[in-house]
mmCIF file of C-alpha atoms in Angstrom:
data_model
loop_
_atom_site.group_PDB
_atom_site.id
_atom_site.type_symbol
_atom_site.label_atom_id
_atom_site.label_comp_id
_atom_site.label_asym_id
_atom_site.label_seq_id
_atom_site.Cartn_x
_atom_site.Cartn_y
_atom_site.Cartn_z
ATOM 1 C CA MET C 858 94.072 115.230 112.083
ATOM 2 C CA ILE C 859 98.007 115.225 113.607
ATOM 3 C CA LEU C 860 99.083 113.076 110.799
ATOM 4 C CA SER C 861 96.976 115.300 108.137
ATOM 5 C CA ALA C 862 98.574 118.265 109.665
ATOM 6 C CA LEU C 863 102.128 116.894 109.341
ATOM 7 C CA LEU C 864 101.655 115.979 105.713
ATOM 8 C CA HIS C 865 100.550 119.218 104.787
ATOM 9 C CA ALA C 866 103.782 121.238 106.651
ATOM 10 C CA LEU C 867 106.163 118.390 105.311
ATOM 11 C CA ALA C 868 104.726 118.826 101.621
ATOM 12 C CA ASP C 869 104.589 122.917 102.165
ATOM 13 C CA LEU C 870 108.482 122.107 103.193
ATOM 14 C CA THR C 871 109.362 120.044 100.329
ATOM 15 C CA ALA C 872 107.883 122.712 97.797
ATOM 16 C CA SER C 873 110.300 125.434 98.970
ATOM 17 C CA GLU C 874 113.117 123.333 97.252
ATOM 18 C CA PRO C 875 113.864 124.124 93.598
ATOM 19 C CA ARG C 876 114.294 120.498 92.021
ATOM 20 C CA PRO C 877 111.366 119.342 89.749
ATOM 21 C CA GLU C 878 111.152 116.328 91.978
ATOM 22 C CA ALA C 879 110.527 118.205 95.285
ATOM 23 C CA GLY C 880 107.576 119.584 93.339
ATOM 24 C CA LEU C 881 106.294 116.045 92.717
ATOM 25 C CA THR C 882 106.847 114.893 96.421
ATOM 26 C CA ALA C 883 104.987 117.866 97.871
ATOM 27 C CA THR C 884 101.979 116.905 95.037
ATOM 28 C CA ALA C 885 101.864 113.370 96.464
ATOM 29 C CA LEU C 886 102.237 114.545 100.274
ATOM 30 C CA HIS C 887 99.160 116.883 100.179
ATOM 31 C CA ALA C 888 96.870 114.554 98.144
ATOM 32 C CA ALA C 889 97.632 111.879 100.530
ATOM 33 C CA ALA C 890 96.728 113.943 103.694
ATOM 34 C CA CYS C 891 94.148 111.917 104.554
ATOM 35 C CA THR C 892 96.066 108.532 104.583
ATOM 36 C CA ASP C 893 95.576 105.971 107.077
ATOM 37 C CA PHE C 894 98.820 104.616 108.070
ATOM 38 C CA PRO C 895 99.515 100.938 109.603
ATOM 39 C CA THR C 896 99.841 100.921 113.268
ATOM 40 C CA SER C 897 103.382 100.069 114.114
ATOM 41 C CA VAL C 898 105.308 99.688 116.965
ATOM 42 C CA PRO C 899 107.471 102.344 118.796
ATOM 43 C CA SER C 900 111.435 103.058 117.475
ATOM 44 C CA ASP C 901 113.428 101.830 119.875
ATOM 45 C CA LEU C 902 114.811 105.518 119.592
ATOM 46 C CA PHE C 903 111.589 106.985 121.001
ATOM 47 C CA SER C 904 112.935 109.317 123.726
ATOM 48 C CA GLY C 905 115.840 110.744 121.504
ATOM 49 C CA ILE C 906 113.115 111.202 118.498
ATOM 50 C CA LEU C 907 110.928 113.091 120.674
ATOM 51 C CA HIS C 908 113.944 115.008 122.504
ATOM 52 C CA THR C 909 115.309 116.199 119.010
ATOM 53 C CA ALA C 910 111.985 117.133 118.016
ATOM 54 C CA ALA C 911 111.411 119.410 120.716
ATOM 55 C CA LEU C 912 114.989 120.997 120.916
ATOM 56 C CA ALA C 913 114.501 124.947 120.616
ATOM 57 C CA GLY C 914 115.345 126.522 117.324
ATOM 58 C CA GLY C 915 113.946 123.657 115.254
ATOM 59 C CA HIS C 916 112.187 124.052 112.000
ATOM 60 C CA PRO C 917 108.485 124.601 112.789
ATOM 61 C CA ALA C 918 107.984 121.190 111.054
ATOM 62 C CA ALA C 919 109.785 119.398 113.683
ATOM 63 C CA MET C 920 106.922 119.916 116.167
ATOM 64 C CA PRO C 921 103.903 118.153 113.969
ATOM 65 C CA ILE C 922 106.399 115.255 114.243
ATOM 66 C CA ARG C 923 106.456 115.030 117.545
ATOM 67 C CA GLU C 924 103.139 115.354 117.999
ATOM 68 C CA ALA C 925 102.283 112.625 115.350
ATOM 69 C CA HIS C 926 104.991 110.400 116.514
ATOM 70 C CA ALA C 927 102.945 107.363 117.575
ATOM 71 C CA GLN C 928 101.183 107.478 113.981
ATOM 72 C CA LEU C 929 104.089 107.156 112.372
ATOM 73 C CA PRO C 930 105.829 103.922 110.919
ATOM 74 C CA TRP C 931 109.241 104.292 112.428
ATOM 75 C CA GLN C 932 111.589 101.303 111.383
ATOM 76 C CA ASP C 933 114.926 100.445 109.857
ATOM 77 C CA SER C 934 115.946 102.077 106.929
ATOM 78 C CA PRO C 935 114.656 100.174 103.683
ATOM 79 C CA ALA C 936 118.546 99.314 102.566
ATOM 80 C CA ALA C 937 118.852 97.795 106.231
ATOM 81 C CA ALA C 938 119.953 94.581 104.430
ATOM 82 C CA ARG C 939 122.845 96.074 103.033
ATOM 83 C CA GLN C 940 124.085 98.286 106.024
ATOM 84 C CA PRO C 941 126.113 97.122 109.019
ATOM 85 C CA LYS C 942 123.562 95.580 111.746
ATOM 86 C CA ALA C 943 125.598 97.912 114.273
ATOM 87 C CA LEU C 944 124.011 101.194 112.202
ATOM 88 C CA ARG C 945 120.333 99.693 113.545
ATOM 89 C CA SER C 946 121.068 100.997 116.983
ATOM 90 C CA ILE C 947 121.291 104.455 115.640
ATOM 91 C CA LYS C 948 119.171 105.503 113.540
ATOM 92 C CA SER C 949 115.402 105.284 112.772
ATOM 93 C CA VAL C 950 113.362 106.105 109.334
ATOM 94 C CA VAL C 951 109.874 106.490 108.396
ATOM 95 C CA THR C 952 109.083 105.991 104.631
ATOM 96 C CA LEU C 953 106.155 107.684 103.890
ATOM 97 C CA LEU C 954 106.211 107.876 100.250
ATOM 98 C CA GLY C 955 107.842 105.357 97.830
ATOM 99 C CA PRO C 956 107.281 101.255 96.584
ATOM 100 C CA GLY C 957 105.437 99.652 99.874
ATOM 101 C CA ALA C 958 104.855 102.795 101.614
ATOM 102 C CA PRO C 959 101.602 104.488 102.724
ATOM 103 C CA ILE C 960 101.695 106.642 99.940
ATOM 104 C CA PRO C 961 102.599 104.479 97.275
ATOM 105 C CA SER C 962 105.172 105.663 94.308
ATOM 106 C CA ASP C 963 107.540 104.023 92.163
ATOM 107 C CA SER C 964 109.448 107.009 91.114
ATOM 108 C CA LEU C 965 110.239 108.861 94.611
ATOM 109 C CA ARG C 966 111.625 107.784 98.083
ATOM 110 C CA PHE C 967 110.477 110.460 101.117
ATOM 111 C CA GLY C 968 110.380 110.436 104.412
ATOM 112 C CA LEU C 969 111.943 111.224 107.913
ATOM 113 C CA PHE C 970 115.063 110.081 109.507
ATOM 114 C CA TYR C 971 116.415 110.300 112.823
ATOM 115 C CA GLN C 972 120.232 109.831 113.832
ATOM 116 C CA ALA C 973 120.904 109.531 117.585
ATOM 117 C CA PRO C 974 123.363 112.087 119.405
ATOM 118 C CA GLY C 975 126.937 111.935 118.755
ATOM 119 C CA SER C 976 126.459 108.794 116.149
ATOM 120 C CA HIS C 977 128.328 108.274 113.132
ATOM 121 C CA TYR C 978 126.829 106.473 109.612
ATOM 122 C CA PRO C 979 129.994 105.377 107.659
ATOM 123 C CA LEU C 980 130.273 106.484 104.266
ATOM 124 C CA HIS C 981 127.916 105.023 101.306
ATOM 125 C CA ALA C 982 126.696 105.518 98.501
ATOM 126 C CA HIS C 983 123.791 104.913 96.066
ATOM 127 C CA ASN C 984 121.953 105.624 92.204
ATOM 128 C CA ALA C 985 119.483 107.626 93.729
ATOM 129 C CA ALA C 986 119.992 111.471 93.786
ATOM 130 C CA GLU C 987 119.066 112.180 97.342
ATOM 131 C CA THR C 988 118.157 115.491 99.476
ATOM 132 C CA TYR C 989 118.182 115.945 103.104
ATOM 133 C CA ALA C 990 116.919 118.698 105.249
ATOM 134 C CA ILE C 991 117.573 118.968 108.940
ATOM 135 C CA LEU C 992 114.701 120.117 111.030
ATOM 136 C CA SER C 993 116.138 119.565 114.121
ATOM 137 C CA GLY C 994 119.659 118.957 116.063
ATOM 138 C CA SER C 995 122.537 119.185 113.821
ATOM 139 C CA ALA C 996 124.817 117.245 111.986
ATOM 140 C CA LEU C 997 128.662 117.080 110.433
ATOM 141 C CA TRP C 998 128.321 115.587 106.589
ATOM 142 C CA ARG C 999 130.470 115.069 104.180
ATOM 143 C CA ALA C 1000 129.242 114.917 100.573
ATOM 144 C CA GLY C 1001 131.656 113.900 98.085
ATOM 145 C CA ASP C 1002 134.706 116.538 99.105
ATOM 146 C CA ARG C 1003 132.886 118.793 100.950
ATOM 147 C CA CYS C 1004 132.533 118.648 104.819
ATOM 148 C CA LEU C 1005 129.574 120.652 106.089
ATOM 149 C CA THR C 1006 127.791 121.204 109.613
ATOM 150 C CA LEU C 1007 124.394 121.527 109.140
ATOM 151 C CA GLY C 1008 121.169 122.649 111.586
ATOM 152 C CA PRO C 1009 117.272 123.682 111.287
ATOM 153 C CA GLY C 1010 116.596 124.692 108.003
ATOM 154 C CA ASP C 1011 120.110 123.282 106.197
ATOM 155 C CA ALA C 1012 119.686 121.296 103.278
ATOM 156 C CA VAL C 1013 122.063 118.797 101.452
ATOM 157 C CA HIS C 1014 121.771 117.653 97.830
ATOM 158 C CA HIS C 1015 123.746 114.116 96.684
ATOM 159 C CA PRO C 1016 123.927 113.522 93.106
ATOM 160 C CA PRO C 1017 123.606 109.927 91.937
ATOM 161 C CA ARG C 1018 126.842 107.790 93.514
ATOM 162 C CA MET C 1019 128.198 110.551 95.581
ATOM 163 C CA PRO C 1020 129.782 109.242 98.782
ATOM 164 C CA HIS C 1021 128.187 110.623 101.639
ATOM 165 C CA ALA C 1022 128.848 110.017 105.387
ATOM 166 C CA MET C 1023 127.094 112.033 108.622
ATOM 167 C CA ARG C 1024 127.793 112.646 112.251
ATOM 168 C CA ALA C 1025 125.276 113.370 114.320
ATOM 169 C CA GLY C 1026 125.864 116.284 117.085
ATOM 170 C CA PRO C 1027 125.214 116.289 120.787
ATOM 171 C CA ASP C 1028 121.289 116.357 120.290
ATOM 172 C CA GLY C 1029 121.133 113.988 117.282
ATOM 173 C CA PHE C 1030 118.944 115.153 113.955
ATOM 174 C CA LEU C 1031 115.431 114.767 112.764
ATOM 175 C CA ALA C 1032 115.840 115.256 109.072
ATOM 176 C CA ILE C 1033 113.311 115.114 105.794
ATOM 177 C CA TRP C 1034 115.093 112.594 103.114
ATOM 178 C CA ARG C 1035 114.031 112.103 99.258
ATOM 179 C CA TRP C 1036 115.348 109.603 96.938
ATOM 180 C CA SER C 1037 114.637 110.025 93.046
ATOM 181 C CA GLY C 1038 115.948 109.040 89.945
ATOM 182 C CA ASP C 1039 117.377 105.337 90.266
ATOM 183 C CA ILE C 1040 115.551 104.492 93.848
ATOM 184 C CA GLY C 1041 116.040 100.549 93.676
ATOM 185 C CA LEU C 1042 117.966 99.741 96.697
ATOM 186 C CA ASP C 1043 120.162 97.101 94.507
ATOM 187 C CA SER C 1044 122.835 99.919 94.312
ATOM 188 C CA TYR C 1045 123.280 100.914 98.062
ATOM 189 C CA ARG C 1046 126.293 100.268 99.078
ATOM 190 C CA MET C 1047 129.060 100.775 102.340
ATOM 191 C CA LEU C 1048 132.289 102.594 101.389
ATOM 192 C CA PRO C 1049 135.383 102.231 103.297
ATOM 193 C CA ASP C 1050 135.239 105.188 105.595
ATOM 194 C CA PRO C 1051 138.551 106.332 107.254
ATOM 195 C CA THR C 1052 136.759 108.827 109.541
ATOM 196 C CA ALA C 1053 134.464 105.954 111.016
ATOM 197 C CA THR C 1054 135.525 105.555 114.572
#
């Protein structure tokens, strides 16, 4: 029941984005509300995820994530093999929709993303178009030439191959993310990042 409520909340949130792939994602999440997720080992970042999800002022969808945390398959990024190993200690991902995910899709990837307080995810790019929406916490975001400060309710879209990086605020951040278009992992690459410290 908790997981079903979360999937409906995420579907409703996603449906508010004015992109065709958002509607497809919302439909898939609503249709899969009774999906059983595989049992998983809790993330090493468990306490940070729970803290950030419970922050005052967060988006209403953050609380169902906190409540369903133990039922969610938190793990490393699907692109982990193409990332520096040090990134594993700063982020945790749930892939809800996509190839090999609990909700299968060959055309979309969608899930949850947590980044630890004060950490930096260096500049990277991929062929997939990507959208993030912050649910709780805050981040400084670099998307192409733009530098943004994002908080609950804010979203950012990266067209295919746009370089982007994010630095988590003092409480970290919890977000939803979606890939569309070319969702294969082969194009994922880290880029030189002069702001990485």
